[in-house]
CSV table of C-alpha atoms in Angstrom, one decimal:
chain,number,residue,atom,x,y,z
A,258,UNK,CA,140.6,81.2,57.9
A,259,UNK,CA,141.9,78.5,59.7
A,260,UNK,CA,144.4,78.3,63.0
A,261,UNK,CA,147.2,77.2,60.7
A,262,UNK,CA,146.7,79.4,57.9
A,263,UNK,CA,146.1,82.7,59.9
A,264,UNK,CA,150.0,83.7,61.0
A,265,UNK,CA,151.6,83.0,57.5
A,266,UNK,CA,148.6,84.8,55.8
A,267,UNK,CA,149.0,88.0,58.4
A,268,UNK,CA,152.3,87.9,57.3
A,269,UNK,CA,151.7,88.6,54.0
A,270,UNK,CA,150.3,92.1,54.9
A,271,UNK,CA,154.6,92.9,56.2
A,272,UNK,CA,155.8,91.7,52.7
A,273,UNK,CA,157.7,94.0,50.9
A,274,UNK,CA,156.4,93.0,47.5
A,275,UNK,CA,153.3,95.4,46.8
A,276,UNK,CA,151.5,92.5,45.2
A,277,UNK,CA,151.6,90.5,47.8
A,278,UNK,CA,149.9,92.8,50.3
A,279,UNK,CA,147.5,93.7,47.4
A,280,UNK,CA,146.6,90.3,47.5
A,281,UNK,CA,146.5,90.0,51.2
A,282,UNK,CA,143.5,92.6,50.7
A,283,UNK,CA,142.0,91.4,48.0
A,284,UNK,CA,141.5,88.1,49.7
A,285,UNK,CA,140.3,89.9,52.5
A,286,UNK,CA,137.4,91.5,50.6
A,287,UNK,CA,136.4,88.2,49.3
A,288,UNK,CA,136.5,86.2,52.2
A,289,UNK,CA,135.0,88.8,54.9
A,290,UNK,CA,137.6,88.0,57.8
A,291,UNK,CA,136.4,89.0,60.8
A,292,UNK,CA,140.0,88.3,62.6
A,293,UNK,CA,141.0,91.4,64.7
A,294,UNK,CA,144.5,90.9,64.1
A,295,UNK,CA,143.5,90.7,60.2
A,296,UNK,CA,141.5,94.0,60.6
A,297,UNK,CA,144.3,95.5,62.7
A,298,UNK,CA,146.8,94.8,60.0
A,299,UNK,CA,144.7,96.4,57.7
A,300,UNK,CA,144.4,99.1,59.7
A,301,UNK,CA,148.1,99.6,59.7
A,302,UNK,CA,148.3,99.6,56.2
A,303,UNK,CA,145.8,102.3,55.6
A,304,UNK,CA,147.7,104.3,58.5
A,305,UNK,CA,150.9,103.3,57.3
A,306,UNK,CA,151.8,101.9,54.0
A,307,UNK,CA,153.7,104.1,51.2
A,308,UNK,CA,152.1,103.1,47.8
A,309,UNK,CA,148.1,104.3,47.6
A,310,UNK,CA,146.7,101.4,45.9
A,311,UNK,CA,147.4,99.1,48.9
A,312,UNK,CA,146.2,102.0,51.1
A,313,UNK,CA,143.1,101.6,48.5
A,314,UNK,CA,142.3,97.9,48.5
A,315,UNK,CA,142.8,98.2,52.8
A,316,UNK,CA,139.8,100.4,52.9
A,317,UNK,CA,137.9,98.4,50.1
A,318,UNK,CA,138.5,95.6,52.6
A,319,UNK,CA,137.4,97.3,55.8
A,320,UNK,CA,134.3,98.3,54.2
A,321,UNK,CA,133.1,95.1,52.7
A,322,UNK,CA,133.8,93.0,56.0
A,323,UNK,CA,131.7,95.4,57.7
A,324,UNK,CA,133.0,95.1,61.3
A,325,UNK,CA,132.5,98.9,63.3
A,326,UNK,CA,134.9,99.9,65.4
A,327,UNK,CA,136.6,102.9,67.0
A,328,UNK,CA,139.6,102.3,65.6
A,329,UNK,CA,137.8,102.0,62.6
A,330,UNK,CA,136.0,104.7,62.3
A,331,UNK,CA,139.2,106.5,63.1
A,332,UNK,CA,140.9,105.0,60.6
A,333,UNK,CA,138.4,105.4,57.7
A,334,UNK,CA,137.6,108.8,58.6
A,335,UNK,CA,141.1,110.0,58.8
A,336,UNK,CA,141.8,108.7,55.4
A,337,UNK,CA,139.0,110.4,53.9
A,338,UNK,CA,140.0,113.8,55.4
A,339,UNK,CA,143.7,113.9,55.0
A,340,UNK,CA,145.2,111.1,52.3
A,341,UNK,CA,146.4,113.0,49.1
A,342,UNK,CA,145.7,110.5,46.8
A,343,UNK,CA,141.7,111.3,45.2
A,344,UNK,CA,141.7,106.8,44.9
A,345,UNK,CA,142.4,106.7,48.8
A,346,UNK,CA,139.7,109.1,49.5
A,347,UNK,CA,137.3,107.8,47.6
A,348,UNK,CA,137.4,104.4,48.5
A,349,UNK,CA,137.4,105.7,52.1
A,350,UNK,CA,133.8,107.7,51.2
A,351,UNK,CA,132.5,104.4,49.8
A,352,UNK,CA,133.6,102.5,53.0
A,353,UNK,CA,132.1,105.3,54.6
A,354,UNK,CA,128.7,104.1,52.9
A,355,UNK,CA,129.7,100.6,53.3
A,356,UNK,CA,129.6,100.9,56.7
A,357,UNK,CA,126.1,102.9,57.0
A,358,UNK,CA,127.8,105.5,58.8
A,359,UNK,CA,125.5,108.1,59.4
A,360,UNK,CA,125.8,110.3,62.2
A,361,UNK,CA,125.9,114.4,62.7
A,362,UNK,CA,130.1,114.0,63.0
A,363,UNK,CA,130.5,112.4,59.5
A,364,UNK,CA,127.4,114.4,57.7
A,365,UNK,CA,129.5,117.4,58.6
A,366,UNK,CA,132.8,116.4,57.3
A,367,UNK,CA,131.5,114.9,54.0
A,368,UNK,CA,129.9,118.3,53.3
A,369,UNK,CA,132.6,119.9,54.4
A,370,UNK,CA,134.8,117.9,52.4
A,371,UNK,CA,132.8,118.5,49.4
A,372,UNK,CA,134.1,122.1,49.7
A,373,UNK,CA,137.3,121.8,49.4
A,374,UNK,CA,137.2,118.5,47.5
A,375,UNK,CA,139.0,118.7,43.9
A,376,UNK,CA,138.4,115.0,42.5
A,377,UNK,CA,134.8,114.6,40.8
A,378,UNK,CA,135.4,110.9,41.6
A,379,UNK,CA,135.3,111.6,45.1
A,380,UNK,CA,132.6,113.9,44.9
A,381,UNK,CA,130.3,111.9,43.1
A,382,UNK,CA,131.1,109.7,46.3
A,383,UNK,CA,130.4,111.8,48.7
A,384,UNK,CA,126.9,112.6,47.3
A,385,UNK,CA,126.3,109.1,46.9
A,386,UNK,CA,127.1,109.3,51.2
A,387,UNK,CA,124.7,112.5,51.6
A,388,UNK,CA,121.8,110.8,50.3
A,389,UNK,CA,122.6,107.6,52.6
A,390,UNK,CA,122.1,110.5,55.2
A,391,UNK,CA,118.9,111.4,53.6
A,392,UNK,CA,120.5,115.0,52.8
A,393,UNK,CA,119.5,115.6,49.0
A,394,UNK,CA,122.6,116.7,47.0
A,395,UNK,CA,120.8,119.2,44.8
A,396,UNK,CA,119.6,121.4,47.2
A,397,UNK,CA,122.1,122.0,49.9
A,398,UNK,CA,124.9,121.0,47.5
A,399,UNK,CA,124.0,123.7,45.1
A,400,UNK,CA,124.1,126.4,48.0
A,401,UNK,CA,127.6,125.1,49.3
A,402,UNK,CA,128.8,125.6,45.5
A,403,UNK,CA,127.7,129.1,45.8
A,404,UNK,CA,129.4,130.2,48.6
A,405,UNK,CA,132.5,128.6,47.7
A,406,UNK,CA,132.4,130.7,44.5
A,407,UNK,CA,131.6,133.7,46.4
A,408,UNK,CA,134.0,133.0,48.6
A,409,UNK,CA,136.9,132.3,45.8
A,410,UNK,CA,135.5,135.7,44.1
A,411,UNK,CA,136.2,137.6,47.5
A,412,UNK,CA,139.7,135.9,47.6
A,413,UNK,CA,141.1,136.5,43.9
A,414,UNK,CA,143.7,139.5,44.0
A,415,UNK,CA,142.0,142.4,42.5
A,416,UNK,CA,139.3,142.5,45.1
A,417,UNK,CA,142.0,141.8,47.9
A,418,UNK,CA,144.0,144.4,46.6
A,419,UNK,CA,140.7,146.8,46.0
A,420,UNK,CA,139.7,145.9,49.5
A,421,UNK,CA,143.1,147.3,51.0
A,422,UNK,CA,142.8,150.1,48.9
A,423,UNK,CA,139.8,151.0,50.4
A,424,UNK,CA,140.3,149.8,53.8
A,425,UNK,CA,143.4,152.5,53.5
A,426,UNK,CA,140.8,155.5,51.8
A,427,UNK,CA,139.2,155.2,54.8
A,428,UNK,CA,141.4,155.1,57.3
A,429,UNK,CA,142.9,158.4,55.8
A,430,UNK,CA,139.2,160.0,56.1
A,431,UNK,CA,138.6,159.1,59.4
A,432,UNK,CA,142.0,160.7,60.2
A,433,UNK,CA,141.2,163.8,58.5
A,434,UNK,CA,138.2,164.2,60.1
A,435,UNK,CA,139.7,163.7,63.6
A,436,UNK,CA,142.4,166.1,62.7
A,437,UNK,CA,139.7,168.4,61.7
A,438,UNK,CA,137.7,168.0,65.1
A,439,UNK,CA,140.7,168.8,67.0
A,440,UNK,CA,141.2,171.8,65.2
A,441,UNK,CA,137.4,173.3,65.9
A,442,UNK,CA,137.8,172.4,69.3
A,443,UNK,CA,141.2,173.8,70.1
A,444,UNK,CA,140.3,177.6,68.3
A,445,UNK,CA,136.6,177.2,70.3
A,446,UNK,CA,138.7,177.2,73.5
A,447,UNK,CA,141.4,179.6,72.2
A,448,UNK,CA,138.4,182.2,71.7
A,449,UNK,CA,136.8,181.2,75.2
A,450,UNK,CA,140.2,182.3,76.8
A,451,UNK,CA,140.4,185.5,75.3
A,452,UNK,CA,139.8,188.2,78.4
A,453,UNK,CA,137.0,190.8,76.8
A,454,UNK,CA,138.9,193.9,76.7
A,455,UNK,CA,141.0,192.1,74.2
A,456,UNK,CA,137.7,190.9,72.5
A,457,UNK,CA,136.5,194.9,72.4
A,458,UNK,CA,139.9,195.9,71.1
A,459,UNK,CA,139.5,193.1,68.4
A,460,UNK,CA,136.0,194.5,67.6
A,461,UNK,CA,137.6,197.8,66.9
């Protein structure tokens, strides 16, 4: 990308035609700009733009130029956490990959997301990351599917509503049996304060 070319192509990324700032990434991808300001603008798109298949094509972009950053780390990792759209996150996960990143911070939030994660697309993903990690899938995966079905058993509303029911049986015996202690304890010292010729009479 050339001097003269670079400020009418970043403008390209402001358009308000979708296709054009499809494009914008596109060419992007296949041309590897290294540009800040290009890498900034697609930044701001992924942070910023309404329609998810630019938001999309922005992180396809990232991930294929393969510059690391703060910024971009950020912006990658918030998109695979939060976006709504299962396309965004998954082609945030494959950046993810794209851009070997490996550490403790990410290993946690891709397992993590797998959780919680309702698209098998991104899924399939995030495995795909876990093994990049050297974390095998099978094995810790299958135990993370069990507890969130244990989990999701413990939450449905028969055993929350069994769970209060006994929560409240309980309560109710533990109050009986106080009541009952006080009782014991206030006739003991009733019969202690009796004076004895009172006791004799009684035994009469």
């Amino acid at each position: 990308m050339t001097a003269k070319l670079l400020p009418p192509f970043l403008e390209c990324f402001h358009s308000n035609y979708v296709s054009v700032r499809m494009e914008a990434c596109i060419a992007c991808s296949h041309l590897a700009i290294k540009d800040e300001s290009v890498i900034d603008s697609l930044i701001y798109l992924i942070t910023y733009d309404g329609v998810w298949k630019v938001k999309a094509l922005a992180l396809q972009a990232l991930g294929k130029i393969g510059v690391m950053s703060q910024s971009i780390r950020d912006c990658v990792l918030w998109a695979f956490r939060y976006e709504k759209v299962s396309g965004v996150r998954a082609e945030a996960c494959h950046s993810i990959i794209a851009l070997h990143m490996t550490d403790k911070e990410v290993i946690q939030w891709l397992q993590d997301r797998y959780l919680v994660e309702p698209s098998d697309i991104v899924k399939e993903e995030i495995i795909t990351a876990l093994e990049m990690c050297a974390i095998s899938p099978t094995e810790d995966m299958d135990m993370v599917t069990q507890i969130k079905n244990e989990v999701t058993k413990m939450c449905t509303r028969n055993n929350i509503c069994r769970r209060i029911l006994l929560s409240e049986k309980e309560d109710a015996r533990q109050a009986r049996m106080s009541r009952l202690i006080y009782q014991a304890k206030k006739t003991v010292t009733v019969s202690q304060e009796v004076p004895v010729g009172q006791t004799l009479l009684c035994l009469c």
